[in-house]
C-alpha positions as semicolon CSV with decimal commas, in nm:
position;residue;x (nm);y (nm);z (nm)
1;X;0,000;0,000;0,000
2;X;0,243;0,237;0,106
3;X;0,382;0,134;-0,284
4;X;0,083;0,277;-0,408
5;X;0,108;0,634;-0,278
6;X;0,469;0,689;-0,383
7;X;0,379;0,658;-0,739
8;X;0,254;0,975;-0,934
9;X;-0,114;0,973;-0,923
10;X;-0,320;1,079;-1,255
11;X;-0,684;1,210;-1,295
12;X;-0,844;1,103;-1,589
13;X;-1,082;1,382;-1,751
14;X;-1,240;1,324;-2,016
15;X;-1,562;1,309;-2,264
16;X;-1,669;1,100;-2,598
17;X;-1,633;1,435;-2,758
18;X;-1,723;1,594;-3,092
19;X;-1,468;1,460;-3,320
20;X;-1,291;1,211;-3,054
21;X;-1,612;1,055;-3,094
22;X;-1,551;0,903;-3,413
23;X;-1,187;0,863;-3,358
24;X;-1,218;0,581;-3,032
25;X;-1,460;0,817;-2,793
26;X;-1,759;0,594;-2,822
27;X;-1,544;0,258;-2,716
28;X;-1,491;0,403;-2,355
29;X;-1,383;0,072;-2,234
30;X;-1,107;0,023;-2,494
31;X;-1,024;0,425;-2,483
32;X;-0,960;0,374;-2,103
33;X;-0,819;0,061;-2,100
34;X;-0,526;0,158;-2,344
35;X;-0,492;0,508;-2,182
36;X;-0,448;0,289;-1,814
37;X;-0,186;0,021;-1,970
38;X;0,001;0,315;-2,063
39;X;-0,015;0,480;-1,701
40;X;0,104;0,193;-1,568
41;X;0,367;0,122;-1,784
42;X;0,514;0,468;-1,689
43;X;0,461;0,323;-1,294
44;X;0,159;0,593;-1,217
45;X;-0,120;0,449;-1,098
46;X;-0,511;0,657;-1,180
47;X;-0,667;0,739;-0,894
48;X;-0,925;1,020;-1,014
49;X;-1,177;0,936;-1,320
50;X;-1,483;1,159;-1,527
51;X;-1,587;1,048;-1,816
52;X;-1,920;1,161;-1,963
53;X;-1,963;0,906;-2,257
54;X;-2,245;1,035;-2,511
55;X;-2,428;0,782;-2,713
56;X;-2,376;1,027;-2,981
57;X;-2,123;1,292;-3,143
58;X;-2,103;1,609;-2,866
59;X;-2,153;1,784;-3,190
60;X;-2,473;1,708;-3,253
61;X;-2,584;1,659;-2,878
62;X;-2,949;1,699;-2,736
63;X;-3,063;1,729;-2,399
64;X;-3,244;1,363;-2,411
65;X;-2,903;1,163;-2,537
66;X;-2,823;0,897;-2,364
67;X;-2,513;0,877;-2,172
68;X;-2,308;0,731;-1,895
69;X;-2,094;0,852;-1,633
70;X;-1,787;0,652;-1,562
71;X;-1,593;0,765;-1,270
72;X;-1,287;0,555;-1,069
73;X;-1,413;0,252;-0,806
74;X;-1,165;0,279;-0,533
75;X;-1,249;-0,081;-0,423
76;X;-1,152;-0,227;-0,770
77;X;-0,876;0,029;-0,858
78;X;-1,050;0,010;-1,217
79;X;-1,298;0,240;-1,400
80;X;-1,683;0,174;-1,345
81;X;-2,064;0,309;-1,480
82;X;-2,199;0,504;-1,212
83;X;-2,472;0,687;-1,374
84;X;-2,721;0,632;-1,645
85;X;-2,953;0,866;-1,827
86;X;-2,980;1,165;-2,072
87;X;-2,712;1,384;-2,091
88;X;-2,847;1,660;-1,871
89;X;-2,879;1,386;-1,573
90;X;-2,524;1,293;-1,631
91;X;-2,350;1,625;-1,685
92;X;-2,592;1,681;-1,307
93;X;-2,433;1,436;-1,205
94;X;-2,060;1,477;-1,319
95;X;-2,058;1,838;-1,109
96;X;-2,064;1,598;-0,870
97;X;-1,785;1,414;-0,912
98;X;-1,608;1,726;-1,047
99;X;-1,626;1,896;-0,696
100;X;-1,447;1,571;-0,581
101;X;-1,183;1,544;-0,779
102;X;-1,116;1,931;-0,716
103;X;-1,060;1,825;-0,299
104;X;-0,867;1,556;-0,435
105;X;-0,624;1,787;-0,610
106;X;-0,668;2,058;-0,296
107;X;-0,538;1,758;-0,046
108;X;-0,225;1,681;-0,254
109;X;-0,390;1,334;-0,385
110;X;-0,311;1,430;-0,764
111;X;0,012;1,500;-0,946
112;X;-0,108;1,507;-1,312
113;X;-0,407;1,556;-1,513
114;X;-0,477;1,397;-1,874
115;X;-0,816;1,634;-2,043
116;X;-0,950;1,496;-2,350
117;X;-1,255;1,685;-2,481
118;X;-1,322;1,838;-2,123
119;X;-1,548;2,124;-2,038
120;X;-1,343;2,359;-1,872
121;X;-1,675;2,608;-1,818
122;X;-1,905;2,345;-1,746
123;X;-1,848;1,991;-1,620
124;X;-1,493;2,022;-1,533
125;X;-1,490;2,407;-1,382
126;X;-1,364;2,298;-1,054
127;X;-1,130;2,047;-1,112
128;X;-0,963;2,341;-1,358
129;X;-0,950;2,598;-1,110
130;X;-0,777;2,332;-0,875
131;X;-0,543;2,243;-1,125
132;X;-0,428;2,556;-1,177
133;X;-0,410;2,681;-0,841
134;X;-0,183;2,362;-0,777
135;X;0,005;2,415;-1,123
136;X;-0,056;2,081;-1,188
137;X;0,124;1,979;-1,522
138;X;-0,144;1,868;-1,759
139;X;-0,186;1,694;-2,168
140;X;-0,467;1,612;-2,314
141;X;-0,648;1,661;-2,679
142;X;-0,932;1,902;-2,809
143;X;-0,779;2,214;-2,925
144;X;-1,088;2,485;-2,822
145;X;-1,094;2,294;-2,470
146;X;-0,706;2,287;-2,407
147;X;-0,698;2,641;-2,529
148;X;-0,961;2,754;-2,243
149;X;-0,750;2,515;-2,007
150;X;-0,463;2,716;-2,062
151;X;-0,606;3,023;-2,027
152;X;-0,726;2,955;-1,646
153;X;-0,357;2,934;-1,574
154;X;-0,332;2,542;-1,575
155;X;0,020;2,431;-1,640
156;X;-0,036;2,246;-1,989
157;X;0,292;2,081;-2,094
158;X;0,171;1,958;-2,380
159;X;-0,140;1,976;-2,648
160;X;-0,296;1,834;-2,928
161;X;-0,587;1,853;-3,170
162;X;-0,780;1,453;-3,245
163;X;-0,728;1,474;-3,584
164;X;-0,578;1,136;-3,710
165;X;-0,535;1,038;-3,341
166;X;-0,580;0,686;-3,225
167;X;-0,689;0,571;-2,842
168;X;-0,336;0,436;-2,878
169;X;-0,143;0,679;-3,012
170;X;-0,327;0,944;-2,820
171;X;-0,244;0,761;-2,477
172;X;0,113;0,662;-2,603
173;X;0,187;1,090;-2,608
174;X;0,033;1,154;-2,302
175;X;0,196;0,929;-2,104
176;X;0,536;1,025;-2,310
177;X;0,499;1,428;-2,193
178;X;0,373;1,360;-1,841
179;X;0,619;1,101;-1,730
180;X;0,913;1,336;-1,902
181;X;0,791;1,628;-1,711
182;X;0,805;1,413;-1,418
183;X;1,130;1,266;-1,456
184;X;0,992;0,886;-1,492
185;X;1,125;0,597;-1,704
186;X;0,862;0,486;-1,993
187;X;0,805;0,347;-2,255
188;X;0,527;0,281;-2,466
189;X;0,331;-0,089;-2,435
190;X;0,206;-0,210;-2,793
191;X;0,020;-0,501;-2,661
192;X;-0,012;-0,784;-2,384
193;X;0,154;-1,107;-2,408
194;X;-0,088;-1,375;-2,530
195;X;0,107;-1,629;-2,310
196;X;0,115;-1,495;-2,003
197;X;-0,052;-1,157;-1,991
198;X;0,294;-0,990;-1,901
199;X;0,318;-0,651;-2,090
200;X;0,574;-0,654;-2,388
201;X;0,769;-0,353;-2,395
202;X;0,775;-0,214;-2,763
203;X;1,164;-0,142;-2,774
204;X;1,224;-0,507;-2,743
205;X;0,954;-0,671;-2,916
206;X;0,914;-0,457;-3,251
207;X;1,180;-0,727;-3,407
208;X;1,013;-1,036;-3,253
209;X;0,674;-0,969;-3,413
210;X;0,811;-1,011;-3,763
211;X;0,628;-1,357;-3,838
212;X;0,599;-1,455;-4,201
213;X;0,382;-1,748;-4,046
214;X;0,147;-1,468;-3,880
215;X;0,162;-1,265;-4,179
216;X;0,127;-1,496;-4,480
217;X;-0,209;-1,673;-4,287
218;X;-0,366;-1,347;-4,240
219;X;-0,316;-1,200;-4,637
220;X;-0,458;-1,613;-4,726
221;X;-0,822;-1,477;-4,807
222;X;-0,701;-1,215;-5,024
223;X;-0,528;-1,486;-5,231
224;X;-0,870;-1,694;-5,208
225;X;-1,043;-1,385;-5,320
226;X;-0,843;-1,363;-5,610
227;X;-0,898;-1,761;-5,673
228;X;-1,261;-1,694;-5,667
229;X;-1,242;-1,395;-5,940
230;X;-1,051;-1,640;-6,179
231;X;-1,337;-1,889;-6,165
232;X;-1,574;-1,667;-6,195
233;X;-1,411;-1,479;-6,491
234;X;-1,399;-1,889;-6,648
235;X;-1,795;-1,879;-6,707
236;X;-1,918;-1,784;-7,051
237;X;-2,045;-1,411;-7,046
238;X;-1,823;-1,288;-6,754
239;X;-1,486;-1,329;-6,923
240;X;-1,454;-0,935;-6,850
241;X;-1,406;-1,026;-6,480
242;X;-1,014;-1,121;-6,582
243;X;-0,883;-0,727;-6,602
244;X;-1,043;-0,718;-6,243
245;X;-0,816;-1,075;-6,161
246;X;-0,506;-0,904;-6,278
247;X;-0,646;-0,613;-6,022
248;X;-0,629;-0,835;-5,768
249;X;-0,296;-0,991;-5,843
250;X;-0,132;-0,589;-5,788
251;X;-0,335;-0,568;-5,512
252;X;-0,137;-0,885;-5,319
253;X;0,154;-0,696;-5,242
254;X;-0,039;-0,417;-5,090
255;X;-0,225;-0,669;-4,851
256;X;0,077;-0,811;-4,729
257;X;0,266;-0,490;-4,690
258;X;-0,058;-0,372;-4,467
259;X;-0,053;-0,677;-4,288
260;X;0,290;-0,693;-4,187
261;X;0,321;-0,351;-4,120
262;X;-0,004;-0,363;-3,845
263;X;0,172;-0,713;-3,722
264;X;0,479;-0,526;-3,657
265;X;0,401;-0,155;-3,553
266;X;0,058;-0,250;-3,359
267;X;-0,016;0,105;-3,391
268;X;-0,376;0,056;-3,554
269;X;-0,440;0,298;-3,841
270;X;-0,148;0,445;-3,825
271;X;0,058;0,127;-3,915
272;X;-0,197;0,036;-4,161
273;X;-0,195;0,357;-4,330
274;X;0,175;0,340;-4,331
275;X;0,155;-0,041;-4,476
276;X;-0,052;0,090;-4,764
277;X;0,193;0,389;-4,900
278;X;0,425;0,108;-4,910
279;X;0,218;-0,173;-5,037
280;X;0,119;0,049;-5,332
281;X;0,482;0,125;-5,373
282;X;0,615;-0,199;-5,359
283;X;0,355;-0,357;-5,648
284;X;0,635;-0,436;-5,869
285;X;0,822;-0,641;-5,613
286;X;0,545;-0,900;-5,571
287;X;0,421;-1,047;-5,278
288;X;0,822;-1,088;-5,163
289;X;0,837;-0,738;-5,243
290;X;0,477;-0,669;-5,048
291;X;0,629;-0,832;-4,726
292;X;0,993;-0,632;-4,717
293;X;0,830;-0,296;-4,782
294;X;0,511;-0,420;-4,505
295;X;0,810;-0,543;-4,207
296;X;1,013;-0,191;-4,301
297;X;0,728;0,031;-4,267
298;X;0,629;-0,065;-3,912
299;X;0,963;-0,082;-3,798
300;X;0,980;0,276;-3,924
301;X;0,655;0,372;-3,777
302;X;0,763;0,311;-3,436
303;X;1,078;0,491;-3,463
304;X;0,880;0,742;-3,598
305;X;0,635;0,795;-3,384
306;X;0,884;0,738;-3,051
307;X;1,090;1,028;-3,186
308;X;0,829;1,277;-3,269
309;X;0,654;1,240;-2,906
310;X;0,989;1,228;-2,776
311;X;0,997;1,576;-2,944
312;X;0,713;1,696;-2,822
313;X;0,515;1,708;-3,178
314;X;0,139;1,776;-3,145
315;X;-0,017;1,403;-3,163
316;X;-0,213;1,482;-3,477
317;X;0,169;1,546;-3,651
318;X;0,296;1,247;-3,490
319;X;0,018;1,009;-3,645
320;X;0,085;1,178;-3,992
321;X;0,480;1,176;-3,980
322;X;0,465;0,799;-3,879
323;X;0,196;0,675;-4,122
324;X;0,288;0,865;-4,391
325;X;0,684;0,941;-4,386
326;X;0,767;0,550;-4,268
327;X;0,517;0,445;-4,574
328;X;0,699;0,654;-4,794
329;X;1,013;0,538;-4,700
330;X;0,961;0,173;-4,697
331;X;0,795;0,203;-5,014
332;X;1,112;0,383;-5,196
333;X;1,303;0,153;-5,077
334;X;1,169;-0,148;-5,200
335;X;1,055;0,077;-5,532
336;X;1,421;0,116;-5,632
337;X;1,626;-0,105;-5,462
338;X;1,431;-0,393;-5,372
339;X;1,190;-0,483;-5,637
340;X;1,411;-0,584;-5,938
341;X;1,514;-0,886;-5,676
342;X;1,250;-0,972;-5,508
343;X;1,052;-1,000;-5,872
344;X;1,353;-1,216;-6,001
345;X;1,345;-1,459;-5,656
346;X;0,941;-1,514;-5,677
347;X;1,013;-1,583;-6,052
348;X;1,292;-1,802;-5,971
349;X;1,085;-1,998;-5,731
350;X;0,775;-2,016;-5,984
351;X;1,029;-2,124;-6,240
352;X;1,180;-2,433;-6,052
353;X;0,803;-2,533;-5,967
354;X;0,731;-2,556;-6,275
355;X;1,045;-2,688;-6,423
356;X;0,984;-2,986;-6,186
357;X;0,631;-3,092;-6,259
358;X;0,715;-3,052;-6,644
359;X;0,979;-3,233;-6,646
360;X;0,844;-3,574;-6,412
361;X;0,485;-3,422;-6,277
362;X;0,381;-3,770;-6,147
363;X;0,738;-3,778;-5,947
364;X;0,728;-3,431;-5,797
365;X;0,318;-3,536;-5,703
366;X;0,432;-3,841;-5,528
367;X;0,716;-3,687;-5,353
368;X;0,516;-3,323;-5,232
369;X;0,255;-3,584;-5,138
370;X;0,439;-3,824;-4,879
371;X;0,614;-3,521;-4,733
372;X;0,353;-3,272;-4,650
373;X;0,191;-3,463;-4,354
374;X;0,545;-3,512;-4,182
375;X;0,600;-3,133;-4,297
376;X;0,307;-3,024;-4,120
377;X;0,302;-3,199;-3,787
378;X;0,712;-3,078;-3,808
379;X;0,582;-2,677;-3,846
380;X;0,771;-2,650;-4,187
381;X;0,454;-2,597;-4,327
382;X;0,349;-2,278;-4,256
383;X;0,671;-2,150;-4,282
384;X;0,796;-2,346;-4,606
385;X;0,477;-2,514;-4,828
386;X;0,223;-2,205;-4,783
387;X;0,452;-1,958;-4,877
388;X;0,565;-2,105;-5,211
389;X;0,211;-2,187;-5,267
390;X;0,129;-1,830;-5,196
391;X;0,397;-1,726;-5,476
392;X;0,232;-1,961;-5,740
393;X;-0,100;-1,804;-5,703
394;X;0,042;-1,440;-5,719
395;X;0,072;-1,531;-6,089
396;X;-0,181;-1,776;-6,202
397;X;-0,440;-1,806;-5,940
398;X;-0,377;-2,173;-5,843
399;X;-0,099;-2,330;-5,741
400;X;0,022;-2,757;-5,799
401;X;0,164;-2,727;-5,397
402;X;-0,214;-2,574;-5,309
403;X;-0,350;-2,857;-5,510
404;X;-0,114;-3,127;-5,294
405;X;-0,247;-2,975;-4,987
406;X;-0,621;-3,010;-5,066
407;X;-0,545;-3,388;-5,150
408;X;-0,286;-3,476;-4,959
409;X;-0,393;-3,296;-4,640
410;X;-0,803;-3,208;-4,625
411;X;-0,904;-3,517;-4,819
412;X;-0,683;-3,740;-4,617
413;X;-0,810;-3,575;-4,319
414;X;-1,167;-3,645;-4,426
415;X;-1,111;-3,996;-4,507
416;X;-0,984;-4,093;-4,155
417;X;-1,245;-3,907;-3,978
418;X;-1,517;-4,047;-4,226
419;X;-1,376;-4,371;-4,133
420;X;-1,440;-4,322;-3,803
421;X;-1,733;-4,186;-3,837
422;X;-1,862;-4,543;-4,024
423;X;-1,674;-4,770;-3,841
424;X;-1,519;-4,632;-3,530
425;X;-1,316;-4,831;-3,279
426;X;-1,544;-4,706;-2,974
427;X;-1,816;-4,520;-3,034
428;X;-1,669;-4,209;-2,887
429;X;-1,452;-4,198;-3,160
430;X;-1,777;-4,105;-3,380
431;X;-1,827;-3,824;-3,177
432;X;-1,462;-3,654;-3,212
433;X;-1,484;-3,736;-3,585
434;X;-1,791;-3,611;-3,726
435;X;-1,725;-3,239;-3,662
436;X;-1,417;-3,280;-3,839
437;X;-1,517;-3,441;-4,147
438;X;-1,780;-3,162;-4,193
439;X;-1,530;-2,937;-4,146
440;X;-1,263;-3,039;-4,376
441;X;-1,563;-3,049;-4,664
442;X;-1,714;-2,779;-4,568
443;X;-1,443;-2,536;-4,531
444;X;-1,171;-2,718;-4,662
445;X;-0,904;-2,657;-4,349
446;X;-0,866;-2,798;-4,019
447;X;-0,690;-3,111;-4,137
448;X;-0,564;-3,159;-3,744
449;X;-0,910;-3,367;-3,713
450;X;-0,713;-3,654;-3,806
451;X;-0,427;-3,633;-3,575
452;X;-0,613;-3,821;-3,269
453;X;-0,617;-4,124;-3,480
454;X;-0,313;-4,086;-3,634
455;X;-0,106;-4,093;-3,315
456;X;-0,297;-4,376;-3,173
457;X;-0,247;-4,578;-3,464
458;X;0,097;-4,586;-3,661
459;X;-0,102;-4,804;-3,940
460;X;-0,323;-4,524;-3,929
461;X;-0,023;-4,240;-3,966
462;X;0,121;-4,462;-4,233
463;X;-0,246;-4,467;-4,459
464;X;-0,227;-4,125;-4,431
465;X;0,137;-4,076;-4,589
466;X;0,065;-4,357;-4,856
467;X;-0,311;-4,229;-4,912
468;X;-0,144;-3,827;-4,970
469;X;0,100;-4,002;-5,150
470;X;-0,138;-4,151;-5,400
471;X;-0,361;-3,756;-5,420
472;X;-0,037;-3,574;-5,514
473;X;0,051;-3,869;-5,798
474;X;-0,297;-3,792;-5,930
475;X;-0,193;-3,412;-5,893
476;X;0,118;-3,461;-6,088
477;X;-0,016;-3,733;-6,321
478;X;-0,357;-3,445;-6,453
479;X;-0,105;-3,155;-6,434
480;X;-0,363;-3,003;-6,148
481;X;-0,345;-2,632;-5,979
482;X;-0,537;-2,563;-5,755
483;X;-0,622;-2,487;-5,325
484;X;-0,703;-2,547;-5,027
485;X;-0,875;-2,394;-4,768
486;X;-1,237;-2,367;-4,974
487;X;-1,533;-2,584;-4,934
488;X;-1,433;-2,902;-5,139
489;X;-1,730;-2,890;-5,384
490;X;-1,578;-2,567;-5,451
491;X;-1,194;-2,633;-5,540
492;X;-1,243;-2,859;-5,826
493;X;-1,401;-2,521;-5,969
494;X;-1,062;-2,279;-5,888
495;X;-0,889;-2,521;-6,075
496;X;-0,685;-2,520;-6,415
497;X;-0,831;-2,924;-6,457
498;X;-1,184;-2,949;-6,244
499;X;-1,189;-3,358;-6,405
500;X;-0,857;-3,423;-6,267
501;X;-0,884;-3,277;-5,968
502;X;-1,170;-3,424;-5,898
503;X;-1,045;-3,763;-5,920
504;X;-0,742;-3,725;-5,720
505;X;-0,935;-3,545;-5,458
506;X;-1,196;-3,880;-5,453
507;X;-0,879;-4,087;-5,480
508;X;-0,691;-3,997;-5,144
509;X;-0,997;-3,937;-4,997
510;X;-1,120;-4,298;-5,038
511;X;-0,803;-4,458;-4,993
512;X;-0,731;-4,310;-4,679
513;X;-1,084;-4,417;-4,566
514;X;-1,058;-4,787;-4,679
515;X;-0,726;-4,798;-4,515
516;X;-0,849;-4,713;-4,143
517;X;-1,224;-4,890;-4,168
518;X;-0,999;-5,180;-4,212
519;X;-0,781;-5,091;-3,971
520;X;-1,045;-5,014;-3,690
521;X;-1,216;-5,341;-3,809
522;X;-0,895;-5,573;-3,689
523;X;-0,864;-5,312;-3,346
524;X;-1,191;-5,398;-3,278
525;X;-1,134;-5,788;-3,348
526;X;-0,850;-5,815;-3,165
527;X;-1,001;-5,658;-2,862
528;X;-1,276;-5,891;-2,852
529;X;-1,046;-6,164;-2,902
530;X;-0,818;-6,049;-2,610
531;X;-1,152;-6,016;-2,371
532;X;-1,133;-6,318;-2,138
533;X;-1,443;-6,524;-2,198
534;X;-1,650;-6,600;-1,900
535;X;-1,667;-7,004;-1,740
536;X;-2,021;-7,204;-1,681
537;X;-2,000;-7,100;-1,322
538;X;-1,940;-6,758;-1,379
539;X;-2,263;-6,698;-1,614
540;X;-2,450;-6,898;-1,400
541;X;-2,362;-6,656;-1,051
């Protein structure tokens, strides 16, 4: 406890606001909860809240608009809802609280104050007049409010219109001014640790969030999209539909770019912004080309952005010098420099696909085939596989890898767990199974169905490397491109050969099920065979 009082104690005060409202004011909860990680990254601690939250812009506000009043619960150190109603009963009962917070500041119990939208004549009057009898430093947004905060002699360190702000990016510069003026260590959190809810600090982790795992699974339904716009364009009367495919295929790179740029920065709109400028840039590198400029431009955004609060800049300058300059810059880059390579490596890639399957297509089938389960349950998948296949569609729309997947992985999947389904070895087994066969046809992913009977059963495991085996032979043998991850009734139309896909989709798909119904057959014999029978005397008791 006595912890808690040495730390710099903020006051929070606040509305939606005219234009804050469409720029994160109407999410209170998120606005507050980003603006208190930041607090207590800087080790303050809140201790003062008013927030009048309008169901509607403060622009357009009438006296029956529905609000809420959120002020601080000292019993669960966390914001809370105190009041509900129109806004005149809120802003009634806001004085209230005002008048509070202004003893609070009179006693010595606050040492900063963050204003966003306030009403420095109104809702807020006394808390002002504390603050600036106290010369309590103070930042905040709304440039008509600040400027009448300022005015009643309140020591404003630093200011900034909402324009182009973010609930990040606005907390990230408070926090930055106050714990300067204050002499504190901070820096800014970008997120929360999905592992174990520790905060990651954004100096360390910038680097660690480049994942071309992360980043290639996210762009995957822009490459679908594009699959579905080359089938489309296949039916008579809508050939016109192909200018918009090679629309999509320029658009790849700027997907990825945005992507990896949001991945890395985490600075919401202002990393995507900046991930855009490149990605538009970057259109003749590719999607290799896409990814460089995407992984540059949020590493540039947060240097960006660190410097110019570091500096002091207004927060609406900040957001434009980091979205805009780091775009520009990553997307030069790679627009000069980079391009010209990454083009020639993606070709290079393409090129050795292709000279493979031309030159023994039933070899390279059989091959991709028995090495994509062990490649998957060994994570070179994602990292390896789905990337090339990525690079195959960026030019054609399908891909022969994306066609080894759907009948090597999904329809092998489906198989086992249709086998199950059929002829399980307990019934229980029906019950794991059947959500994952619909799943695999229906959607054409989660291939991990299998794995339960796979592991229990290596005569299982090895049906399902012969059985993929046999689907990528068919692959090679009808020179098939296609994908995965669509409803099966669906690929055999994104293909370059809907016949031959077809029948090496029904071919590893029924091999892998005959394989384990026989399988589960002799399990379930051999149990019975191993159950001790009973004697005469023991059916008769």
């Amino acid at each position: 406890m006595e912890e808690f009082f040495t730390k710099k104690r903020v006051a929070i005060i606040a509305s939606s606001g005219g234009n804050l409202y469409y720029l994160g004011g109407k999410d209170t909860a998120k606005l507050l909860d980003e603006l208190l990680l930041q607090i207590e990254a800087a080790g303050m601690v809140c201790t003062s809240l008013q927030f009048i939250a309008a169901k509607a812009s403060m622009d357009n506000i009438k006296d029956d608009t529905q609000a809420e009043l959120y002020s601080w619960d000292e019993q669960t150190k966390s914001p809370a809802v105190t009041v509900v109603g129109t806004i005149a009963e809120v802003n009634k009962e806001a004085t209230l609280v005002d008048k509070e917070i202004a003893e609070k500041i009179n006693h010595g119990e606050v040492d900063a104050l963050i204003f966003m939208s306030a009403d420095p004549n109104g809702a807020n009057l006394h808390t002002v007049e504390a603050a600036a009898k106290k010369k309590l430093p103070a930042t905040g947004t709304g440039g008509t409010s600040m400027a009448t905060i300022a005015a009643k002699g309140v020591n404003v360190i630093s200011t900034s219109g909402t324009t182009g702000t973010t609930n990040r990016t606005r907390a990230v510069t408070f926090i930055t001014s106050l714990s300067k003026h204050l002499g504190l260590s901070y820096r800014p959190i970008i997120g929360k640790s999905a592992t174990n809810n520790q905060l990651e600090q954004s100096s360390t982790s910038a680097y660690k969030r480049i994942n071309l795992r992360g980043m290639m699974l996210s762009s995957l339904p822009g490459f679908i999209a594009m699959a579905l716009i080359l089938a489309i364009s296949k039916i008579p009367g809508l050939s016109g539909l192909s200018e918009v495919f090679d629309l999509m295929i320029n658009a790849l790179p700027v997907i990825l770019a945005v992507v990896a740029a949001k991945q890395v920065a985490e600075l919401e709109e202002v990393s995507i912004v900046a991930g855009i400028v490149a990605g538009v840039l970057s259109v003749k590198g590719g999607i290799i080309g896409g990814i460089f400029a995407g992984i540059l431009a949020g590493l540039l955004v947060q240097y960006i952005f660190r410097k110019c609060v570091e500096w002091r800049f207004p927060a609406t300058t900040v957001n434009i010098a980091a979205g805009g300059i780091a775009g520009l810059i990553a997307g030069l880059a790679v627009y000069f420099l980079i391009a010209p390579i990454a083009l020639w490596l993606g070709g290079e890639i393409r090129s050795l696909i292709d000279f493979l399957v031309s030159t023994n297509g039933v070899l390279a089938g059989l091959i991709a085939g028995l090495l994509i389960w062990p490649a998957i349950i060994g994570g070179v998948y994602h990292a390896a596989i789905l990337p090339i296949v990525l690079l195959e569609m960026e030019k054609t729309g399908n891909s022969f890898l994306g066609a080894v997947d759907m009948v090597g992985l999904v329809m092998v999947s489906a198989g086992i767990t249709l086998a199950n389904i059929i002829s399980p070895r307990d019934k229980g087994e029906a019950a794991v199974a059947a959500p994952g066969f619909a799943i695999n046809m229906g959607f054409g992913t989660f291939v991990e169905a299998a794995y339960p009977f796979m592991f229990s059963n290596k005569m299982i495991f090895a049906g399902a490397i012969i059985s993929s085996g046999l689907g990528g032979l068919l692959v090679g043998f009808f020179d098939v491109r296609g994908t995965a991850y669509v409803p099966s009734f669906m690929a055999p139309l994104l293909s370059n050969n809907a016949t031959g896909f077809i029948i090496a989709m029904v071919g590893s798909l029924v091999c892998s099920f005959l394989i384990t119904f026989f399988i589960n057959k002799i399990s379930r014999k051999n149990v019975k065979t191993m159950e001790p029978k009973k004697t005469s005397n023991e059916l008769v008791g």
